[in-house]
CSV table of C-alpha atoms and ligand atoms in Angstrom, one decimal:
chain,number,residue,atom,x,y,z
A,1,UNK,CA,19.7,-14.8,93.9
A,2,UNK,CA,21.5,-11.7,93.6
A,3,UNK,CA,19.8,-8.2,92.9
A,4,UNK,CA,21.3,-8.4,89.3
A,5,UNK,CA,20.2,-12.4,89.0
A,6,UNK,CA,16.9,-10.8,90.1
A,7,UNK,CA,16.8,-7.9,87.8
A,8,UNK,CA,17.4,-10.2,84.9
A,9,UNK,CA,14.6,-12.7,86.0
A,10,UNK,CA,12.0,-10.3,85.6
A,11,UNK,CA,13.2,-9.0,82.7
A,12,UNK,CA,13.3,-12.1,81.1
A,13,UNK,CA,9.3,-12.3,82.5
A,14,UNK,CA,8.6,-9.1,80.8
A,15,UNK,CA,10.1,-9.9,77.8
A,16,UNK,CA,7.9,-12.9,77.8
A,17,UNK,CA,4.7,-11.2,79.0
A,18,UNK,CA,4.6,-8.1,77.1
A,19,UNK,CA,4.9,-9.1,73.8
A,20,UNK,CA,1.7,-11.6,74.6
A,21,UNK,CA,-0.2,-8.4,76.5
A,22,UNK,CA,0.1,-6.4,73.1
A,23,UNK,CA,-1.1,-9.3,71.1
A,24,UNK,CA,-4.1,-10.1,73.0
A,25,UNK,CA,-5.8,-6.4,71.2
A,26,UNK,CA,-8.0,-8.4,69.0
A,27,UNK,CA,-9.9,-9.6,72.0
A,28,UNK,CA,-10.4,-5.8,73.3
A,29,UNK,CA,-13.7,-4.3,74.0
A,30,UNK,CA,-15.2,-2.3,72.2
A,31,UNK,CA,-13.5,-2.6,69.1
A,32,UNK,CA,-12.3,-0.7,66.2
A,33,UNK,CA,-12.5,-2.3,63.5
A,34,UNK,CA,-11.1,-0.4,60.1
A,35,UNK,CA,-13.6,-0.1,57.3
A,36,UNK,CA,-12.4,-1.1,53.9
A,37,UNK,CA,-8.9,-0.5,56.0
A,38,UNK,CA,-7.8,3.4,56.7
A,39,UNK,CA,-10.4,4.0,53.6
A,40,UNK,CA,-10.2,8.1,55.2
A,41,UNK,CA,-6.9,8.4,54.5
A,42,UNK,CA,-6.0,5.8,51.2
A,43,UNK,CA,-8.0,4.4,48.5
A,44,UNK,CA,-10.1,1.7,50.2
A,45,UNK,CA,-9.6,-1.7,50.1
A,46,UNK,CA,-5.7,-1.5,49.0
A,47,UNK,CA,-2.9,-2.6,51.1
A,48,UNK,CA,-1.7,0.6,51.6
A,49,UNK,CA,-4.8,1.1,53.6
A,50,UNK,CA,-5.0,-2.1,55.8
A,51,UNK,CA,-1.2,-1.6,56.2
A,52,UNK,CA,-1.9,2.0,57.7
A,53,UNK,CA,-4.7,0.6,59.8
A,54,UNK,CA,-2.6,-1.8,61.1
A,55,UNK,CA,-0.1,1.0,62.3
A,56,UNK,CA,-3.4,3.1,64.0
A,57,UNK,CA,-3.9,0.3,66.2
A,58,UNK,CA,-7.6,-1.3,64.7
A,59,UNK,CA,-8.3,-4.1,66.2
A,60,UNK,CA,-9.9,-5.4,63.2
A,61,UNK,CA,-9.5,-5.1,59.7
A,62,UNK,CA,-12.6,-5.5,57.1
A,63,UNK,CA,-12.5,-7.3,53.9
A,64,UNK,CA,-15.2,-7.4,51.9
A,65,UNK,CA,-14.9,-10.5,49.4
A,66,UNK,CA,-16.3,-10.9,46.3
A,67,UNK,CA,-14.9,-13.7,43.6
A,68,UNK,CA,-13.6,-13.3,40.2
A,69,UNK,CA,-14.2,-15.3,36.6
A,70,UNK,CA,-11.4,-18.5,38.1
A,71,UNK,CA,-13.3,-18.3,41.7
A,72,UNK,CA,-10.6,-16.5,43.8
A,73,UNK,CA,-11.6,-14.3,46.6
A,74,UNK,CA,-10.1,-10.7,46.1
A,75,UNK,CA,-11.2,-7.5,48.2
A,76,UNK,CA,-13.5,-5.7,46.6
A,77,UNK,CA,-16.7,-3.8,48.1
A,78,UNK,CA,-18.7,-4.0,44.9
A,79,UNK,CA,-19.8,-6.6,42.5
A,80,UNK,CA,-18.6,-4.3,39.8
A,81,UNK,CA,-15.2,-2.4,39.0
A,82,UNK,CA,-15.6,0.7,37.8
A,83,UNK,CA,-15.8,2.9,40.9
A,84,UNK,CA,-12.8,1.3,42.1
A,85,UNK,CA,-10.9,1.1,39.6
A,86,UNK,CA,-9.4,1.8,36.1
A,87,UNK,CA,-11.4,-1.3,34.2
A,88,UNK,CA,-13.5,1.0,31.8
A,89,UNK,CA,-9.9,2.5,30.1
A,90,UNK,CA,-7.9,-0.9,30.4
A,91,UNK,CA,-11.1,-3.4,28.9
A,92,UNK,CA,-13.4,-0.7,27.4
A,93,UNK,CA,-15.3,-3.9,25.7
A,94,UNK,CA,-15.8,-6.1,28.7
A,95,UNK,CA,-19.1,-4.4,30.3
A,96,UNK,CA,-22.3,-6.2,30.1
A,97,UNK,CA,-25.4,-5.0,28.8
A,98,UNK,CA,-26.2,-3.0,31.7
A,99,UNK,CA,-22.9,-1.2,31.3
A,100,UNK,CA,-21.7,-2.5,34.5
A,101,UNK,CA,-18.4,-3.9,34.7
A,102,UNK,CA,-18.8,-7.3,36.6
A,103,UNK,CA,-15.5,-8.6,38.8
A,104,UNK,CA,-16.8,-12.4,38.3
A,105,UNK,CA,-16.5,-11.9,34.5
A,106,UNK,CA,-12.7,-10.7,34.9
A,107,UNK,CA,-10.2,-13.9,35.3
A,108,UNK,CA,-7.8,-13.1,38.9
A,109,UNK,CA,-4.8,-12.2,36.2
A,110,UNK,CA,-6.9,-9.1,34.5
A,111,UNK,CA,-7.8,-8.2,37.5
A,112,UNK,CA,-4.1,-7.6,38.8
A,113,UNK,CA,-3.5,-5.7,35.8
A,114,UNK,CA,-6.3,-3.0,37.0
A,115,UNK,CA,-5.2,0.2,39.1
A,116,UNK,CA,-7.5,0.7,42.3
A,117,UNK,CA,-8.4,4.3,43.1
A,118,UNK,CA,-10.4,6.5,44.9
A,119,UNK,CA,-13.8,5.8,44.9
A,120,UNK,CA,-16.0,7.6,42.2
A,121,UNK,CA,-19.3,8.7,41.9
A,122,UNK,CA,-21.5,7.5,38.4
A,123,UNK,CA,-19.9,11.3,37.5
A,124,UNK,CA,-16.7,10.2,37.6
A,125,UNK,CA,-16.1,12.8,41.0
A,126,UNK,CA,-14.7,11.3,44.1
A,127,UNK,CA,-17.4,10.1,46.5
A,128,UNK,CA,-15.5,12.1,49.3
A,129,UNK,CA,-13.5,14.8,47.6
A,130,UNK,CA,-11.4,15.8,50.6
A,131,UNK,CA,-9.7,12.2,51.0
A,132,UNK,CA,-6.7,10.9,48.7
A,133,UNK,CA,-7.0,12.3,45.6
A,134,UNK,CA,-8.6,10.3,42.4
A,135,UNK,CA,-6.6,8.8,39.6
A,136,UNK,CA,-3.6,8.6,41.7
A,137,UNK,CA,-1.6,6.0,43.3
A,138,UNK,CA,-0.2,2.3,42.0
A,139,UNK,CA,-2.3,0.9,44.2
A,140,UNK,CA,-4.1,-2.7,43.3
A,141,UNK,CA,-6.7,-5.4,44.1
A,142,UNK,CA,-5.9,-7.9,46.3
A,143,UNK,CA,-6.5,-11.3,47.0
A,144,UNK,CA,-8.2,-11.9,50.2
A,145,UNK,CA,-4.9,-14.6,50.5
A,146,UNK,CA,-2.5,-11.8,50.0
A,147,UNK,CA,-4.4,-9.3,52.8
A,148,UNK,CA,-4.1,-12.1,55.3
A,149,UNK,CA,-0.5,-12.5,54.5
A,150,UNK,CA,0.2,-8.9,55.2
A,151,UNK,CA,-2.1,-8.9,58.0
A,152,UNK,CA,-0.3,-11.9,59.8
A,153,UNK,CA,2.8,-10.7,58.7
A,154,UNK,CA,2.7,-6.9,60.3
A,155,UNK,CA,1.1,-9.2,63.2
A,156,UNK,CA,4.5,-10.7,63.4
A,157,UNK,CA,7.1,-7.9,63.1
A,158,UNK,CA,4.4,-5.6,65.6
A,159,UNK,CA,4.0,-8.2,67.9
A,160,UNK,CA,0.1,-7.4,67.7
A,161,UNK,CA,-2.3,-10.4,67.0
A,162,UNK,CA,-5.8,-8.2,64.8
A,163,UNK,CA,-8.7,-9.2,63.6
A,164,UNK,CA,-9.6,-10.2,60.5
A,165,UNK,CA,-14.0,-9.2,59.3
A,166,UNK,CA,-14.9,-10.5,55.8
A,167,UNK,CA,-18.0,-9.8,54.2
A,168,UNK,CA,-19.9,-12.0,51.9
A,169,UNK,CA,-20.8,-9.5,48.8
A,170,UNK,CA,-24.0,-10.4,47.2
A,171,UNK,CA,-23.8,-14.3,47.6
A,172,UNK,CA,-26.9,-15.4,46.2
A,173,UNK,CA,-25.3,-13.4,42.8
A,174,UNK,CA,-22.6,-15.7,43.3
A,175,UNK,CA,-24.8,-18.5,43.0
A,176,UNK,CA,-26.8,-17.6,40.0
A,177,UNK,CA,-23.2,-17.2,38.8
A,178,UNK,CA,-22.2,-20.7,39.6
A,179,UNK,CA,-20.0,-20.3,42.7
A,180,UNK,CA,-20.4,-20.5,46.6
A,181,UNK,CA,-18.5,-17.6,47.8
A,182,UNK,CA,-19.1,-18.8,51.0
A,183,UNK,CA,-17.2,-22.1,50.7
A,184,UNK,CA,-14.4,-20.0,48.9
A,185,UNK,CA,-13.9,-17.8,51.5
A,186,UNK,CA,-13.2,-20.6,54.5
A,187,UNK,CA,-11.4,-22.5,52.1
A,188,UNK,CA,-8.9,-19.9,51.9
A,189,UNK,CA,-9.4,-18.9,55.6
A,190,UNK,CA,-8.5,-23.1,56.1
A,191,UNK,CA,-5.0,-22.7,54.1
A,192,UNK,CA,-4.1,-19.6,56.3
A,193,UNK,CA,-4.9,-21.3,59.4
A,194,UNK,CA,-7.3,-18.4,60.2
A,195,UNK,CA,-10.9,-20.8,60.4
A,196,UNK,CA,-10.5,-22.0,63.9
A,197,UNK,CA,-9.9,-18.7,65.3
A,198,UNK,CA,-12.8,-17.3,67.0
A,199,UNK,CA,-11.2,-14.9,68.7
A,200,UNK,CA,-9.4,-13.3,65.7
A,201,UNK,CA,-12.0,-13.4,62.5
A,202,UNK,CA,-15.8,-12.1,62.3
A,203,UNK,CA,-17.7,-13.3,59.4
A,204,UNK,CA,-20.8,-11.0,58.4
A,205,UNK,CA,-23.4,-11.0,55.4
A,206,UNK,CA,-26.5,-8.7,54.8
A,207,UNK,CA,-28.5,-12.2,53.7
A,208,UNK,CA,-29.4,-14.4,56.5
A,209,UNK,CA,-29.7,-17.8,54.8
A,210,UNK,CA,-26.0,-17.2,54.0
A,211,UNK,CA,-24.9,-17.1,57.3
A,212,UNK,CA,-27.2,-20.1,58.7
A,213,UNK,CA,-25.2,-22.1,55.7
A,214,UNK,CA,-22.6,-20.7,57.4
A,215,UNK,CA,-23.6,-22.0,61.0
A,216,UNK,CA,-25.6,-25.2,60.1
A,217,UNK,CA,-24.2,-26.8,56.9
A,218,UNK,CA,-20.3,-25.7,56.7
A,219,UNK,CA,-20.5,-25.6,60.8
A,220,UNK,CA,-18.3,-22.5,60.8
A,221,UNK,CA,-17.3,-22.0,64.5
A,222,UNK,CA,-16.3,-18.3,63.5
A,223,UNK,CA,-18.5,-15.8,65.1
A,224,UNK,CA,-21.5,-14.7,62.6
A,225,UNK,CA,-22.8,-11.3,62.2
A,226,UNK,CA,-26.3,-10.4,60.8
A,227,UNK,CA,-25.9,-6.7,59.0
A,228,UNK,CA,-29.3,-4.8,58.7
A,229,UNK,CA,-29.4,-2.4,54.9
A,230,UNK,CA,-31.6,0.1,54.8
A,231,UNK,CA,-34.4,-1.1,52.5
A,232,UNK,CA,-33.8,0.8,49.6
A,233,UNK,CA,-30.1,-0.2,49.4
A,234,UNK,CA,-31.3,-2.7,47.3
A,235,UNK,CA,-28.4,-5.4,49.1
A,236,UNK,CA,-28.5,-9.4,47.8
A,237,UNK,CA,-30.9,-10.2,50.2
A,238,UNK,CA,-34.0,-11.6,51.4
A,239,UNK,CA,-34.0,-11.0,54.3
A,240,UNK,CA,-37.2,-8.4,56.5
A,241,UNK,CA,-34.6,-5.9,57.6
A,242,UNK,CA,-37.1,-4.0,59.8
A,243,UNK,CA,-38.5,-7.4,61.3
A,244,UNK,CA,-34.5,-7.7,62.3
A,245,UNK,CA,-35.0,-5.1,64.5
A,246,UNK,CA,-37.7,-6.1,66.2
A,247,UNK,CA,-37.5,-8.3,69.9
A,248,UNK,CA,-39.1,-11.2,67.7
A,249,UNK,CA,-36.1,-10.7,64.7
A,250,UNK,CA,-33.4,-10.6,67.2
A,251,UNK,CA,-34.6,-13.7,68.7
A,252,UNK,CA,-34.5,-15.1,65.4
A,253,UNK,CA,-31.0,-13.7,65.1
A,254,UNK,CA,-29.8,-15.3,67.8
A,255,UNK,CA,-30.8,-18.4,66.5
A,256,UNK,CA,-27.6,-18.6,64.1
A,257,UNK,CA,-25.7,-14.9,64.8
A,258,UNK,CA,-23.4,-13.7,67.6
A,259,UNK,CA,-24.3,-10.3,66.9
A,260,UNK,CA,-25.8,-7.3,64.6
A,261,UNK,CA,-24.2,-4.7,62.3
A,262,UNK,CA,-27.0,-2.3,61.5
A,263,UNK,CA,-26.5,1.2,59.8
A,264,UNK,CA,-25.3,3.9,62.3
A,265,UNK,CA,-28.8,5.4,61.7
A,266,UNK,CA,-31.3,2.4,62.7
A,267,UNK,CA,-30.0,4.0,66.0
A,268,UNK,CA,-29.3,7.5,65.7
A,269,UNK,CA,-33.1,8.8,64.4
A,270,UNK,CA,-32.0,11.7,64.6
A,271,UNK,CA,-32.8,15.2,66.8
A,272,UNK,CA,-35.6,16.2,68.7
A,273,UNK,CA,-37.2,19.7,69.2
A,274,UNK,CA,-34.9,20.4,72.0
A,275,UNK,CA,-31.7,19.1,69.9
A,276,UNK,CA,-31.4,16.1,72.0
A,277,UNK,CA,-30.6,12.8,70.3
A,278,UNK,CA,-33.3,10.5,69.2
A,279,UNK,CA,-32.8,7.2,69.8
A,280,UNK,CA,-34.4,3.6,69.0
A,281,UNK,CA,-33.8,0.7,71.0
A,282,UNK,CA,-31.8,-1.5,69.1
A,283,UNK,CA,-28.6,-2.1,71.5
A,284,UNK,CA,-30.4,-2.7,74.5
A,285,UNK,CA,-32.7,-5.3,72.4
A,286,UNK,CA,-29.5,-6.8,71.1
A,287,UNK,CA,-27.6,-7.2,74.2
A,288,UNK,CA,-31.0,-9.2,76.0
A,289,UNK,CA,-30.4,-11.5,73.7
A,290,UNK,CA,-26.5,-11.7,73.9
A,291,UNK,CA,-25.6,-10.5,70.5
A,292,UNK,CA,-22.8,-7.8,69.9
A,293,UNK,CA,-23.5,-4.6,68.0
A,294,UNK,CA,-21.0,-3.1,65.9
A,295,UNK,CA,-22.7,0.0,64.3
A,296,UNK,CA,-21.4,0.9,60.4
A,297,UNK,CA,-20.0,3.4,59.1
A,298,UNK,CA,-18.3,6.2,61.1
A,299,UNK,CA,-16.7,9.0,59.0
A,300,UNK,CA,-15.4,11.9,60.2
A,301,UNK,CA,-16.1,13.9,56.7
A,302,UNK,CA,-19.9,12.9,56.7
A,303,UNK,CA,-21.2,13.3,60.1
A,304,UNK,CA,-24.8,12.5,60.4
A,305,UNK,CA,-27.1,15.3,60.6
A,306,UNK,CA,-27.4,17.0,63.7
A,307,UNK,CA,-24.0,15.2,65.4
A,308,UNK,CA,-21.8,18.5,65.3
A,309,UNK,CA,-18.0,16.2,66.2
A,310,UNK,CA,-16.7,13.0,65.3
A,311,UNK,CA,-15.9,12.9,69.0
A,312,UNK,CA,-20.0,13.4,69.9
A,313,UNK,CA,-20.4,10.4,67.4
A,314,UNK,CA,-18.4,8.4,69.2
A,315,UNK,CA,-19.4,9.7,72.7
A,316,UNK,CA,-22.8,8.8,71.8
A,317,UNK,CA,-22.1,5.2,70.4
A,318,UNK,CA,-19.8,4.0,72.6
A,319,UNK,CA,-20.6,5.9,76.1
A,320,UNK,CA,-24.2,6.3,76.2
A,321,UNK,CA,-25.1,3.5,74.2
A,322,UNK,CA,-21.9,0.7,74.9
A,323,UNK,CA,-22.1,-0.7,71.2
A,324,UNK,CA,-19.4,-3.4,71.7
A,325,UNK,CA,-17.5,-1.8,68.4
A,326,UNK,CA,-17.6,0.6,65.1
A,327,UNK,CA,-16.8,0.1,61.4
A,328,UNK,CA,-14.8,3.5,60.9
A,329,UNK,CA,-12.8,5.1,57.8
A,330,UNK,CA,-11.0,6.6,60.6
A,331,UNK,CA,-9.6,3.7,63.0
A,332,UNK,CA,-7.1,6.4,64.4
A,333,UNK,CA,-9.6,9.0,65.7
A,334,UNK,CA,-11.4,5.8,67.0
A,335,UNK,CA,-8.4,4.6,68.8
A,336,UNK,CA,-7.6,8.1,70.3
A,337,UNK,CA,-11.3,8.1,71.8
A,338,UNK,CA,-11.1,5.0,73.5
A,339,UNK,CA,-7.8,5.8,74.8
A,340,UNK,CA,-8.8,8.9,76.2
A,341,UNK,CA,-12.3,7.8,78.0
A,342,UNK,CA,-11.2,4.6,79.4
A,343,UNK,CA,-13.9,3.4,82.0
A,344,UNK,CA,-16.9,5.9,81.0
A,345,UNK,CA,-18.4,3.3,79.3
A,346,UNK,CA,-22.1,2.3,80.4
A,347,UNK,CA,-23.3,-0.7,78.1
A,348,UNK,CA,-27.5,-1.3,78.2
B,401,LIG,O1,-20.0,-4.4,56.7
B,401,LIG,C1,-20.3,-3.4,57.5
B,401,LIG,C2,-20.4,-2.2,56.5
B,401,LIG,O2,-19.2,-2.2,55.8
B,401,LIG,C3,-21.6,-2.5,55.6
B,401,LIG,O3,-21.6,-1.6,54.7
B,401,LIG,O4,-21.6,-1.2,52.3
B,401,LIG,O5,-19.6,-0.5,53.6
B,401,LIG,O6,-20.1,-2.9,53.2
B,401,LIG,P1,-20.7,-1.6,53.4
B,402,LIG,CA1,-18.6,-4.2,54.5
């Protein structure tokens, strides 16, 4: 073989090898995984934002899935419209008693016809008043069919293979309502070819009898992740979310979960009287029993109290504590970290 023969061999190997390197990034640990897409930088939950998280590198992308009046999955964090969205202007007679605007009672085509925005407060002022600005954009709601066709698509013309992380909103309201969300959502995750891969799709739910229907009934072979509310949330569940985060909850857990998703703050107490961070043991108990922790919600522009950098969040979460990922508004700042601290990692 000549020296140009040989050249061309091993380029032709690279040219094979490469493209699978870069598309092995949903399997990376830990992992970033974009909350409500690049929700810090675009209104969340449009597919301007999953398409900007895609650029930043996440290594998944979350969808939270909730169903409308005809059954279809769309992506949509709450039950209701109106924070989201433009609903109270466009159907100004379609709230319910409560004066709540409810997604399931909107069929998929009104929904398309609603503008999604910036999030609002029950004031009408943006939730986070630095990010895009309110009342602007075309942006709309998608179909969790339509996010995995963009998804798989950038996938393709990147040569990157990400994650996909759907939520369950509120299934037992789903039920009283007459439809199982969680049967929905595989069924779609079946026609995009997505339900057998493990590697690439996370499935998570705040109520635990949801995801052993999940594990037990519908034999999902998708990896299952128990979130953990704060109490007073007041999430669709029934679930003891202190008893969660106890040795004997976890153990429980375990039982029908491949890991945990509790509030950034069941682990960060807090500060002490010499400004050092308080800690409880929740990673170290979730990693004796095997299950992944992936901390929510990291946000740049609502640090929690006493973490003076985004950086020292992250320093915390993933060097000192080796949480296996984050749900972050910020997938780039995320990515940057990781990049730049490469093997100072020391999981418990
Ligand atoms: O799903 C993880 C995290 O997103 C849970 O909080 O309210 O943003 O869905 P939420
Ligand atoms: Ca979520």
């Amino acid at each position: 073989m000549t020296r140009l023969q040989w050249l061309r061999h091993l380029a032709l190997i690279g040219a094979i090898l490469l493209p699978w390197a870069a598309m092995t990034a949903a399997a990376s640990s830990p992992i970033v995984i974009a909350h409500r897409g690049a929700s810090g930088y675009l209104p969340e939950h449009t597919l301007a934002a999953k398409a900007m998280a895609h650029a930043m590198g996440a290594d998944f992308i979350e969808q939270d899935v909730v169903l409308t009046r005809d059954g279809v999955p769309i992506v949509l964090h709450d039950i209701h419209l109106e924070s989201t969205t433009d609903v109270a202007l466009r159907f100004p007679d379609r709230a319910r008693p409560d004066g709540r605007y409810y997604a399931i009672d909107f069929t998929l085509a009104e929904i398309r016809s609603l503008r999604a925005q910036e999030r609002l407060d029950s004031d009408g002022q943006a939730v986070y008043p630095g990010r895009f600005p309110a009342h602007t954009g075309d942006f709309r709601v998608p179909t969790l069919a339509e996010e995995i066709d963009l998804i798989s698509g950038l996938d393709r013309s990147r040569q990157r293979r990400t994650g996909l992380y759907i939520e369950f909103k509120s299934p037992r309201f789903h039920r009283r309502e007459g439809h199982d969300i969680a049967q929905r959502v595989l069924d779609v995750l079946r026609e995009k070819g997505y339900d057998q891969r493990s590697e690439q799709v996370f499935l998570q739910c705040f109520d635990d009898e949801t995801l052993r229907y999940l594990r037990h009934e519908l034999k999902t072979p998708l990896p299952l992740i128990q979130l953990i509310a704060d109490p007073g949330w007041g999430e669709d569940s029934a679930v003891d979310y202190a008893f969660l985060q106890t040795a004997g909850g976890l153990d429980a857990v375990a039982g029908y979960a491949d890991g945990i998703g509790p509030w950034l703050e069941q682990i960060y107490l807090g500060q002490d009287a010499q400004g050092k961070p308080v800690l409880s043991n929740l990673v170290a108990l979730a990693h004796a029993r095997g299950l992944q922790v992936h901390p929510y919600t990291f946000r740049a522009d609502a640090l929690p109290a006493g973490i003076d950098s985004f950086d020292a969040l992250l320093q915390l979460f993933f060097l000192e504590l080796g949480v296996d990922g984050v749900f972050t508004d910020f997938p780039d700042l995320a990515r940057t970290f990781l990049q730049d601290h490469r093997q100072h990692r020391t999981p418990q």
